[in-house]
Amino acid sequence: MGLTRIRCPYCRAYLDPAEKTCRCSECQTRYHFSCWIENGNCAVYGCAGRCEEPKRAILVWLAPCIALVSLCNSWTMAALSFVMIPALIISLFSAFYYGVMMVRLPQGNRFMYAGYTFLNLCPIVLLYYLFIHVLVGAK
């Protein structure tokens, strides 16, 4: 009976101990993770706590990229390496240097965060690469 349920200061719903929550780094107020990302800062009046960018695994796309490249033969690889190699180098450098970039997109009267890394360019380049591979009909 002595337990008190905690409310999220942003959405005013109760926090469930089983769901993902986070705390403001300044005032230690607990939030639903999605509420913290959506609001972008602490909802407590006067608190200067800001939303830190969530870190994603930088090499998430590396395994699929390697798998897709292994499907291509050497002729196609040589023909399109002038596009592929610089794109991969730039993508990897950008991902390691910048990490995750956050973009605030308006959604009604609130904002939604869309996170992406430059490494997400790799699958697009590889799909284009495979499309050319199929179009050329290389075996």
mmCIF file of C-alpha atoms in Angstrom:
data_model
loop_
_atom_site.group_PDB
_atom_site.id
_atom_site.type_symbol
_atom_site.label_atom_id
_atom_site.label_comp_id
_atom_site.label_asym_id
_atom_site.label_seq_id
_atom_site.Cartn_x
_atom_site.Cartn_y
_atom_site.Cartn_z
ATOM 1 C CA MET A 1 0.000 0.000 0.000
ATOM 2 C CA GLY A 2 2.929 2.302 0.523
ATOM 3 C CA LEU A 3 3.890 2.233 -3.183
ATOM 4 C CA THR A 4 3.011 5.318 -5.175
ATOM 5 C CA ARG A 5 2.549 5.190 -8.906
ATOM 6 C CA ILE A 6 4.544 7.717 -10.903
ATOM 7 C CA ARG A 7 3.015 9.696 -13.760
ATOM 8 C CA CYS A 8 4.860 10.815 -16.856
ATOM 9 C CA PRO A 9 4.913 14.634 -16.697
ATOM 10 C CA TYR A 10 4.456 14.890 -20.475
ATOM 11 C CA CYS A 11 1.490 12.607 -21.217
ATOM 12 C CA ARG A 12 0.218 12.329 -17.612
ATOM 13 C CA ALA A 13 -0.183 8.531 -17.922
ATOM 14 C CA TYR A 14 1.179 6.182 -15.263
ATOM 15 C CA LEU A 15 4.630 4.716 -15.812
ATOM 16 C CA ASP A 16 4.633 0.948 -15.995
ATOM 17 C CA PRO A 17 7.736 -0.626 -14.405
ATOM 18 C CA ALA A 18 7.972 -3.078 -17.318
ATOM 19 C CA GLU A 19 8.126 -0.465 -20.095
ATOM 20 C CA LYS A 20 11.114 1.516 -21.308
ATOM 21 C CA THR A 21 11.585 4.758 -19.399
ATOM 22 C CA CYS A 22 14.262 7.417 -19.136
ATOM 23 C CA ARG A 23 15.217 10.177 -16.719
ATOM 24 C CA CYS A 24 15.972 13.836 -17.205
ATOM 25 C CA SER A 25 19.681 14.403 -16.629
ATOM 26 C CA GLU A 26 18.996 17.624 -14.701
ATOM 27 C CA CYS A 27 16.043 16.911 -12.364
ATOM 28 C CA GLN A 28 15.891 13.070 -12.553
ATOM 29 C CA THR A 29 12.178 13.074 -13.468
ATOM 30 C CA ARG A 30 11.112 9.806 -15.131
ATOM 31 C CA TYR A 31 9.401 9.760 -18.551
ATOM 32 C CA HIS A 32 8.112 7.255 -21.078
ATOM 33 C CA PHE A 33 10.945 6.939 -23.586
ATOM 34 C CA SER A 34 8.646 7.902 -26.472
ATOM 35 C CA CYS A 35 7.393 10.973 -24.571
ATOM 36 C CA TRP A 36 10.954 12.128 -23.888
ATOM 37 C CA ILE A 37 11.909 11.808 -27.572
ATOM 38 C CA GLU A 38 8.677 13.459 -28.757
ATOM 39 C CA ASN A 39 8.944 16.444 -26.410
ATOM 40 C CA GLY A 40 12.658 16.981 -26.913
ATOM 41 C CA ASN A 41 13.247 18.437 -23.455
ATOM 42 C CA CYS A 42 12.095 18.174 -19.860
ATOM 43 C CA ALA A 43 8.425 19.009 -19.273
ATOM 44 C CA VAL A 44 9.057 20.223 -15.713
ATOM 45 C CA TYR A 45 8.705 24.008 -15.550
ATOM 46 C CA GLY A 46 12.092 25.691 -15.187
ATOM 47 C CA CYS A 47 14.191 22.590 -15.859
ATOM 48 C CA ALA A 48 16.875 22.963 -18.529
ATOM 49 C CA GLY A 49 17.141 19.228 -19.312
ATOM 50 C CA ARG A 50 17.359 18.613 -23.055
ATOM 51 C CA CYS A 51 16.765 15.512 -25.118
ATOM 52 C CA GLU A 52 20.050 13.854 -25.947
ATOM 53 C CA GLU A 53 20.259 12.144 -29.295
ATOM 54 C CA PRO A 54 19.753 8.403 -28.895
ATOM 55 C CA LYS A 55 22.783 6.473 -30.096
ATOM 56 C CA ARG A 56 22.170 3.745 -32.611
ATOM 57 C CA ALA A 57 24.537 1.021 -33.640
ATOM 58 C CA ILE A 58 26.603 2.543 -36.415
ATOM 59 C CA LEU A 59 27.377 -0.724 -38.162
ATOM 60 C CA VAL A 60 23.765 -1.906 -38.415
ATOM 61 C CA TRP A 61 23.842 -1.946 -42.206
ATOM 62 C CA LEU A 62 27.357 -3.280 -42.631
ATOM 63 C CA ALA A 63 26.458 -6.999 -42.669
ATOM 64 C CA PRO A 64 23.679 -6.635 -45.299
ATOM 65 C CA CYS A 65 26.012 -4.476 -47.402
ATOM 66 C CA ILE A 66 28.736 -7.112 -47.337
ATOM 67 C CA ALA A 67 26.211 -9.830 -48.174
ATOM 68 C CA LEU A 68 24.843 -7.868 -51.138
ATOM 69 C CA VAL A 69 28.300 -7.056 -52.466
ATOM 70 C CA SER A 70 29.248 -10.732 -52.308
ATOM 71 C CA LEU A 71 26.383 -11.517 -54.716
ATOM 72 C CA CYS A 72 27.905 -9.390 -57.456
ATOM 73 C CA ASN A 73 30.588 -10.638 -59.792
ATOM 74 C CA SER A 74 33.946 -8.952 -60.337
ATOM 75 C CA TRP A 75 33.032 -7.326 -63.686
ATOM 76 C CA THR A 76 30.043 -5.512 -62.223
ATOM 77 C CA MET A 77 32.061 -4.618 -59.138
ATOM 78 C CA ALA A 78 34.842 -3.127 -61.266
ATOM 79 C CA ALA A 79 32.416 -1.268 -63.537
ATOM 80 C CA LEU A 80 30.574 0.443 -60.704
ATOM 81 C CA SER A 81 33.372 0.793 -58.167
ATOM 82 C CA PHE A 82 33.732 4.466 -59.083
ATOM 83 C CA VAL A 83 30.294 4.987 -57.486
ATOM 84 C CA MET A 84 30.340 2.310 -54.826
ATOM 85 C CA ILE A 85 33.687 2.801 -53.118
ATOM 86 C CA PRO A 86 33.416 6.593 -52.599
ATOM 87 C CA ALA A 87 29.826 6.220 -51.356
ATOM 88 C CA LEU A 88 30.840 3.576 -48.818
ATOM 89 C CA ILE A 89 33.869 5.578 -47.654
ATOM 90 C CA ILE A 90 31.813 8.754 -47.240
ATOM 91 C CA SER A 91 29.038 6.827 -45.497
ATOM 92 C CA LEU A 92 31.376 5.145 -43.031
ATOM 93 C CA PHE A 93 33.316 8.348 -42.320
ATOM 94 C CA SER A 94 30.112 10.310 -41.782
ATOM 95 C CA ALA A 95 28.606 7.644 -39.544
ATOM 96 C CA PHE A 96 31.696 7.445 -37.335
ATOM 97 C CA TYR A 97 32.234 11.200 -37.254
ATOM 98 C CA TYR A 98 28.676 12.431 -36.861
ATOM 99 C CA GLY A 99 26.969 9.379 -35.358
ATOM 100 C CA VAL A 100 23.218 9.838 -35.430
ATOM 101 C CA MET A 101 21.701 12.985 -36.849
ATOM 102 C CA MET A 102 18.282 13.995 -35.614
ATOM 103 C CA VAL A 103 15.678 15.856 -37.634
ATOM 104 C CA ARG A 104 12.623 17.422 -36.029
ATOM 105 C CA LEU A 105 9.581 16.935 -38.222
ATOM 106 C CA PRO A 106 6.379 18.876 -37.442
ATOM 107 C CA GLN A 107 3.478 16.581 -36.570
ATOM 108 C CA GLY A 108 0.415 18.588 -35.666
ATOM 109 C CA ASN A 109 1.321 20.799 -32.721
ATOM 110 C CA ARG A 110 4.068 18.422 -31.613
ATOM 111 C CA PHE A 111 7.340 17.335 -33.129
ATOM 112 C CA MET A 112 8.447 13.868 -34.125
ATOM 113 C CA TYR A 113 12.106 12.886 -34.232
ATOM 114 C CA ALA A 114 13.403 10.936 -37.183
ATOM 115 C CA GLY A 115 16.887 9.551 -36.603
ATOM 116 C CA TYR A 116 19.134 8.436 -39.418
ATOM 117 C CA THR A 117 22.787 7.915 -40.136
ATOM 118 C CA PHE A 118 24.636 8.544 -43.312
ATOM 119 C CA LEU A 119 25.357 4.836 -43.299
ATOM 120 C CA ASN A 120 21.747 4.330 -44.386
ATOM 121 C CA LEU A 121 22.961 5.490 -47.790
ATOM 122 C CA CYS A 122 24.770 2.152 -48.214
ATOM 123 C CA PRO A 123 21.686 -0.010 -48.822
ATOM 124 C CA ILE A 124 20.350 2.509 -51.342
ATOM 125 C CA VAL A 125 23.620 2.491 -53.264
ATOM 126 C CA LEU A 126 23.777 -1.305 -53.077
ATOM 127 C CA LEU A 127 20.207 -1.730 -54.293
ATOM 128 C CA TYR A 128 21.018 0.550 -57.222
ATOM 129 C CA TYR A 129 24.160 -1.484 -57.788
ATOM 130 C CA LEU A 130 22.189 -4.757 -57.810
ATOM 131 C CA PHE A 131 19.567 -3.242 -60.122
ATOM 132 C CA ILE A 132 22.334 -2.403 -62.628
ATOM 133 C CA HIS A 133 23.758 -5.904 -62.101
ATOM 134 C CA VAL A 134 20.401 -7.486 -63.006
ATOM 135 C CA LEU A 135 19.844 -5.026 -65.861
ATOM 136 C CA VAL A 136 23.221 -5.814 -67.408
ATOM 137 C CA GLY A 137 22.534 -9.521 -66.922
ATOM 138 C CA ALA A 138 25.988 -10.339 -65.625
ATOM 139 C CA LYS A 139 26.399 -13.827 -64.275
#
